[in-house]
Amino acid sequence: MKSTQSLLSKLQAPVKGCLQQGLMEGLRSFSARALGSQTEVGLSILAEAANLPSTSNTAGVQLQQTRGMGYAYARKTADKDYVHTAHTLAFGQTQLTDYIIKTVPKFVKMAVVGPGQSTLLYQEPTIYTTPDSLLPLMTFLRDHVQTQFKCLIDITAVDFPERAARFEVVYHLLSPRWNNRIRVKVCVDEVTPVPSIWKIFNTANWFERETWDMFGVFFSGHPDLRRILSDYGFTGHPLRKDFPLSGYTEVRYDYGKKRVVSEPLELTQEFRYFDFNSPWETLNR
């Protein structure tokens, strides 16, 4: 009898989670096979477990059910793609964003979902955060069982010179497990550093070097923050809106010195702004 009671106590914890998924009939058959003559005792314990309060809220249970449906949809054949597309669209519009906001509210500054941030078909949510909350938010998105954004797709930036925090550093993440995408943004000015996430995602190493090279956004904690696309002695950051199209310097081969030299830019004529309709007519500045 003691062995039976110990077995029932071990089964009681996983039984609670199974009851939340609506598997009562499967539990009855499992109890009959596992407990034998003690089936009635097992069913009484199951009933008690069903009456116990659940530790997860309604949003968590709903998310788990939706995740299960999404995983089932992903395993369907190619002729059922429309089911998975509809599920991804509905999930990205509301449920994923709401779950992240309710789970880690102190890491989320603002959340945006809609065609203004993504395509009309796949409306990936956009999470705005601060530099101080970037590392814990990225760790949560990567490791949490309901998110599992294990893949860092890209890191880039957008320049808005008219804003005080002119740069939006953009992170694109992919969850291969749940087939979801999310976008994380951090707004900083020219002198505010952004924490490097290369310890969380190894692929961030070169992405952050590229963003530093093109926009001049400094990533604190980066092991080797050097230019990656332009020359080491290059002046300025080419993708800033205030960077001139002609640049500041020019590179040419000096036959007298027998090497490539970099010198200040000298234009033979004034730089002209051309109209798309007629390239021979200049526009007023």
CSV table of C-alpha atoms in Angstrom, one decimal:
chain,number,residue,atom,x,y,z
A,1,MET,CA,0.0,0.0,0.0
A,2,LYS,CA,2.9,2.4,0.8
A,3,SER,CA,4.4,1.7,-2.6
A,4,THR,CA,1.1,2.5,-4.2
A,5,GLN,CA,0.8,5.8,-2.3
A,6,SER,CA,4.3,6.8,-3.3
A,7,LEU,CA,3.6,6.0,-6.9
A,8,LEU,CA,0.4,8.1,-6.7
A,9,SER,CA,2.3,11.0,-5.2
A,10,LYS,CA,4.8,10.9,-8.0
A,11,LEU,CA,2.0,10.9,-10.6
A,12,GLN,CA,0.1,13.7,-9.0
A,13,ALA,CA,2.4,16.6,-10.2
A,14,PRO,CA,2.4,15.7,-13.9
A,15,VAL,CA,-1.3,14.8,-13.7
A,16,LYS,CA,-2.1,18.5,-12.9
A,17,GLY,CA,-0.4,19.7,-16.1
A,18,CYS,CA,-2.2,17.1,-18.1
A,19,LEU,CA,-5.6,18.0,-16.8
A,20,GLN,CA,-5.0,21.6,-18.0
A,21,GLN,CA,-4.7,20.2,-21.5
A,22,GLY,CA,-8.0,18.4,-21.3
A,23,LEU,CA,-6.7,14.8,-21.4
A,24,MET,CA,-9.0,13.3,-18.8
A,25,GLU,CA,-9.9,10.3,-20.9
A,26,GLY,CA,-6.3,9.5,-21.5
A,27,LEU,CA,-5.5,9.8,-17.8
A,28,ARG,CA,-8.3,7.3,-17.0
A,29,SER,CA,-6.8,4.7,-19.3
A,30,PHE,CA,-3.3,5.4,-18.0
A,31,SER,CA,-4.4,5.1,-14.4
A,32,ALA,CA,-6.1,1.8,-15.1
A,33,ARG,CA,-2.9,0.4,-16.7
A,34,ALA,CA,-0.5,1.8,-14.1
A,35,LEU,CA,-2.4,1.3,-10.9
A,36,GLY,CA,-4.4,-1.8,-11.5
A,37,SER,CA,-6.7,-2.5,-8.6
A,38,GLN,CA,-6.0,0.9,-7.1
A,39,THR,CA,-7.7,2.7,-10.1
A,40,GLU,CA,-10.5,4.2,-7.9
A,41,VAL,CA,-7.9,5.6,-5.5
A,42,GLY,CA,-6.0,7.1,-8.5
A,43,LEU,CA,-9.1,8.6,-9.9
A,44,SER,CA,-9.9,10.3,-6.6
A,45,ILE,CA,-6.5,11.9,-6.5
A,46,LEU,CA,-7.0,13.0,-10.1
A,47,ALA,CA,-10.2,14.7,-9.1
A,48,GLU,CA,-8.5,16.5,-6.2
A,49,ALA,CA,-5.8,17.6,-8.6
A,50,ALA,CA,-8.4,19.0,-11.0
A,51,ASN,CA,-9.9,21.1,-8.2
A,52,LEU,CA,-6.6,22.6,-7.2
A,53,PRO,CA,-5.9,26.2,-8.4
A,54,SER,CA,-3.7,26.5,-11.4
A,55,THR,CA,-0.4,28.4,-11.1
A,56,SER,CA,-0.5,29.7,-14.7
A,57,ASN,CA,-2.9,32.5,-15.7
A,58,THR,CA,-5.4,32.4,-18.5
A,59,ALA,CA,-3.0,34.1,-21.0
A,60,GLY,CA,-0.4,31.4,-20.4
A,61,VAL,CA,-2.8,28.5,-20.9
A,62,GLN,CA,-4.1,30.1,-24.0
A,63,LEU,CA,-0.6,30.7,-25.3
A,64,GLN,CA,0.3,27.0,-24.7
A,65,GLN,CA,-2.8,25.8,-26.5
A,66,THR,CA,-2.0,28.1,-29.4
A,67,ARG,CA,1.6,27.0,-29.5
A,68,GLY,CA,0.4,23.4,-29.7
A,69,MET,CA,-1.9,24.2,-32.6
A,70,GLY,CA,0.9,26.1,-34.4
A,71,TYR,CA,3.3,23.1,-34.0
A,72,ALA,CA,0.6,20.8,-35.4
A,73,TYR,CA,0.1,23.2,-38.3
A,74,ALA,CA,3.8,23.3,-39.1
A,75,ARG,CA,3.9,19.5,-39.5
A,76,LYS,CA,1.1,19.5,-42.1
A,77,THR,CA,1.8,19.0,-45.8
A,78,ALA,CA,2.4,21.7,-48.3
A,79,ASP,CA,-1.2,21.8,-49.5
A,80,LYS,CA,-2.3,23.1,-46.0
A,81,ASP,CA,0.0,26.2,-45.9
A,82,TYR,CA,-3.0,28.5,-45.7
A,83,VAL,CA,-3.8,27.1,-42.2
A,84,HIS,CA,-0.4,27.9,-40.9
A,85,THR,CA,-0.4,31.3,-42.5
A,86,ALA,CA,-3.6,32.3,-40.9
A,87,HIS,CA,-2.4,31.0,-37.5
A,88,THR,CA,0.9,33.0,-37.8
A,89,LEU,CA,-0.9,36.2,-38.7
A,90,ALA,CA,-3.4,35.9,-35.8
A,91,PHE,CA,-0.7,35.0,-33.4
A,92,GLY,CA,1.7,37.8,-34.3
A,93,GLN,CA,-1.1,40.4,-34.2
A,94,THR,CA,-2.1,39.9,-30.5
A,95,GLN,CA,-1.1,36.9,-28.5
A,96,LEU,CA,2.7,37.0,-28.7
A,97,THR,CA,3.0,40.7,-27.9
A,98,ASP,CA,0.5,40.5,-25.1
A,99,TYR,CA,2.3,37.6,-23.5
A,100,ILE,CA,5.7,39.3,-23.6
A,101,ILE,CA,4.2,42.5,-22.1
A,102,LYS,CA,2.5,40.6,-19.3
A,103,THR,CA,5.6,38.4,-18.6
A,104,VAL,CA,8.4,41.0,-18.6
A,105,PRO,CA,6.7,44.4,-18.4
A,106,LYS,CA,9.8,46.2,-17.0
A,107,PHE,CA,11.8,45.3,-20.2
A,108,VAL,CA,9.2,46.6,-22.6
A,109,LYS,CA,9.0,50.3,-23.3
A,110,MET,CA,6.5,50.1,-26.1
A,111,ALA,CA,5.1,47.5,-28.5
A,112,VAL,CA,3.8,48.1,-32.0
A,113,VAL,CA,2.1,45.6,-34.4
A,114,GLY,CA,0.8,46.4,-37.8
A,115,PRO,CA,1.6,47.1,-41.5
A,116,GLY,CA,3.5,50.2,-40.5
A,117,GLN,CA,6.2,48.0,-38.9
A,118,SER,CA,6.0,44.9,-41.2
A,119,THR,CA,4.3,43.5,-44.2
A,120,LEU,CA,0.5,43.1,-44.3
A,121,LEU,CA,0.7,39.3,-44.5
A,122,TYR,CA,3.2,38.7,-41.7
A,123,GLN,CA,2.7,41.4,-39.1
A,124,GLU,CA,5.7,40.7,-36.8
A,125,PRO,CA,5.5,42.6,-33.5
A,126,THR,CA,8.0,45.3,-32.7
A,127,ILE,CA,9.2,45.6,-29.1
A,128,TYR,CA,10.9,48.9,-28.0
A,129,THR,CA,13.2,48.7,-25.1
A,130,THR,CA,16.0,50.7,-23.4
A,131,PRO,CA,19.8,50.0,-23.5
A,132,ASP,CA,19.7,48.9,-19.8
A,133,SER,CA,16.9,46.3,-20.5
A,134,LEU,CA,18.3,45.0,-23.8
A,135,LEU,CA,20.4,42.2,-22.4
A,136,PRO,CA,17.8,40.7,-20.1
A,137,LEU,CA,15.1,41.0,-22.8
A,138,MET,CA,17.3,39.2,-25.4
A,139,THR,CA,18.0,36.5,-22.9
A,140,PHE,CA,14.3,36.1,-22.1
A,141,LEU,CA,13.4,35.9,-25.8
A,142,ARG,CA,16.1,33.3,-26.5
A,143,ASP,CA,15.6,31.0,-23.5
A,144,HIS,CA,12.0,31.2,-22.5
A,145,VAL,CA,10.0,28.1,-23.5
A,146,GLN,CA,7.2,30.0,-25.1
A,147,THR,CA,9.4,32.2,-27.2
A,148,GLN,CA,12.7,30.4,-28.1
A,149,PHE,CA,14.0,33.0,-30.5
A,150,LYS,CA,17.3,31.1,-31.0
A,151,CYS,CA,18.3,32.7,-34.3
A,152,LEU,CA,19.5,36.3,-34.7
A,153,ILE,CA,18.8,37.3,-38.3
A,154,ASP,CA,20.2,40.8,-38.5
A,155,ILE,CA,21.3,43.9,-36.6
A,156,THR,CA,21.0,47.3,-38.3
A,157,ALA,CA,20.1,50.9,-37.6
A,158,VAL,CA,17.9,53.7,-38.9
A,159,ASP,CA,18.9,57.3,-38.8
A,160,PHE,CA,16.4,60.0,-37.9
A,161,PRO,CA,18.5,63.2,-37.7
A,162,GLU,CA,15.6,65.4,-36.6
A,163,ARG,CA,15.2,63.3,-33.4
A,164,ALA,CA,17.1,63.7,-30.1
A,165,ALA,CA,17.7,59.9,-30.1
A,166,ARG,CA,18.5,59.8,-33.8
A,167,PHE,CA,19.3,56.1,-34.1
A,168,GLU,CA,17.0,53.2,-33.9
A,169,VAL,CA,19.1,50.0,-33.5
A,170,VAL,CA,17.0,47.2,-34.9
A,171,TYR,CA,17.3,43.5,-34.0
A,172,HIS,CA,15.5,40.8,-36.0
A,173,LEU,CA,14.9,37.4,-34.3
A,174,LEU,CA,13.5,34.1,-35.5
A,175,SER,CA,12.1,31.3,-33.5
A,176,PRO,CA,12.6,28.0,-35.5
A,177,ARG,CA,10.7,26.1,-32.9
A,178,TRP,CA,7.5,28.2,-33.1
A,179,ASN,CA,8.0,29.7,-36.6
A,180,ASN,CA,7.6,33.3,-35.3
A,181,ARG,CA,9.6,36.4,-35.9
A,182,ILE,CA,10.0,39.5,-33.7
A,183,ARG,CA,11.7,42.8,-34.0
A,184,VAL,CA,13.4,44.6,-31.1
A,185,LYS,CA,14.4,48.3,-31.3
A,186,VAL,CA,16.6,50.5,-29.1
A,187,CYS,CA,16.6,54.3,-29.5
A,188,VAL,CA,19.9,56.0,-28.7
A,189,ASP,CA,21.7,59.2,-29.6
A,190,GLU,CA,25.2,59.7,-31.0
A,191,VAL,CA,27.0,59.3,-27.6
A,192,THR,CA,24.9,56.7,-25.8
A,193,PRO,CA,26.4,53.2,-26.1
A,194,VAL,CA,24.3,50.1,-26.7
A,195,PRO,CA,25.3,46.9,-24.8
A,196,SER,CA,26.7,44.2,-27.0
A,197,ILE,CA,24.7,41.0,-27.2
A,198,TRP,CA,27.5,38.9,-28.7
A,199,LYS,CA,27.6,36.7,-25.6
A,200,ILE,CA,23.9,35.9,-26.1
A,201,PHE,CA,24.1,35.5,-29.9
A,202,ASN,CA,27.5,34.9,-31.4
A,203,THR,CA,26.4,36.1,-34.8
A,204,ALA,CA,26.0,39.6,-33.3
A,205,ASN,CA,29.8,40.1,-33.5
A,206,TRP,CA,30.0,41.1,-37.2
A,207,PHE,CA,26.5,42.6,-37.3
A,208,GLU,CA,27.5,45.1,-34.6
A,209,ARG,CA,30.8,45.9,-36.3
A,210,GLU,CA,28.8,46.7,-39.5
A,211,THR,CA,26.4,48.9,-37.6
A,212,TRP,CA,29.3,50.7,-36.0
A,213,ASP,CA,31.0,51.2,-39.3
A,214,MET,CA,28.0,52.4,-41.2
A,215,PHE,CA,26.1,54.4,-38.5
A,216,GLY,CA,28.7,55.1,-35.8
A,217,VAL,CA,26.6,53.4,-33.0
A,218,PHE,CA,29.0,52.3,-30.3
A,219,PHE,CA,28.4,48.9,-28.7
A,220,SER,CA,29.9,48.6,-25.2
A,221,GLY,CA,31.4,45.3,-24.3
A,222,HIS,CA,32.2,44.2,-27.8
A,223,PRO,CA,35.4,42.2,-28.0
A,224,ASP,CA,36.7,43.7,-31.3
A,225,LEU,CA,34.7,46.8,-32.5
A,226,ARG,CA,36.5,47.7,-35.7
A,227,ARG,CA,35.3,48.8,-39.1
A,228,ILE,CA,34.3,45.8,-41.3
A,229,LEU,CA,33.2,47.3,-44.7
A,230,SER,CA,35.2,50.5,-45.1
A,231,ASP,CA,38.9,51.1,-44.6
A,232,TYR,CA,40.3,51.5,-41.1
A,233,GLY,CA,41.3,55.1,-41.8
A,234,PHE,CA,37.9,56.0,-43.3
A,235,THR,CA,36.4,59.3,-42.1
A,236,GLY,CA,32.7,59.4,-41.1
A,237,HIS,CA,29.9,56.8,-41.3
A,238,PRO,CA,28.4,56.4,-44.8
A,239,LEU,CA,24.8,55.5,-43.9
A,240,ARG,CA,24.1,58.6,-41.7
A,241,LYS,CA,21.7,61.0,-43.3
A,242,ASP,CA,24.1,63.9,-42.9
A,243,PHE,CA,27.0,62.1,-44.6
A,244,PRO,CA,27.7,63.7,-48.1
A,245,LEU,CA,27.2,61.5,-51.1
A,246,SER,CA,30.7,62.4,-52.4
A,247,GLY,CA,32.4,61.6,-49.0
A,248,TYR,CA,35.2,63.4,-47.4
A,249,THR,CA,38.2,61.7,-48.9
A,250,GLU,CA,39.2,60.0,-52.2
A,251,VAL,CA,41.4,57.0,-52.7
A,252,ARG,CA,43.7,56.8,-55.8
A,253,TYR,CA,46.9,55.1,-56.9
A,254,ASP,CA,49.9,57.4,-56.9
A,255,TYR,CA,52.3,56.4,-59.6
A,256,GLY,CA,55.1,58.5,-58.1
A,257,LYS,CA,54.8,56.9,-54.7
A,258,LYS,CA,53.9,53.5,-56.2
A,259,ARG,CA,51.1,52.9,-53.7
A,260,VAL,CA,47.5,53.8,-53.0
A,261,VAL,CA,47.0,57.1,-51.2
A,262,SER,CA,44.0,58.7,-49.5
A,263,GLU,CA,43.7,62.4,-49.7
A,264,PRO,CA,41.0,65.2,-49.3
A,265,LEU,CA,38.3,65.2,-51.9
A,266,GLU,CA,38.7,67.7,-54.7
A,267,LEU,CA,35.8,68.2,-57.0
A,268,THR,CA,36.4,69.7,-60.5
A,269,GLN,CA,32.9,71.2,-60.4
A,270,GLU,CA,30.1,71.9,-57.9
A,271,PHE,CA,28.1,68.9,-56.9
A,272,ARG,CA,24.7,69.0,-58.6
A,273,TYR,CA,21.3,67.5,-57.6
A,274,PHE,CA,19.7,65.9,-60.6
A,275,ASP,CA,16.0,65.5,-61.4
A,276,PHE,CA,14.9,61.9,-62.2
A,277,ASN,CA,13.0,63.1,-65.3
A,278,SER,CA,15.8,65.1,-66.8
A,279,PRO,CA,19.4,64.5,-65.5
A,280,TRP,CA,20.7,67.6,-67.3
A,281,GLU,CA,18.6,70.1,-65.2
A,282,THR,CA,19.7,70.9,-61.6
A,283,LEU,CA,17.3,71.4,-58.7
A,284,ASN,CA,17.2,74.4,-56.4
A,285,ARG,CA,18.9,73.6,-53.0
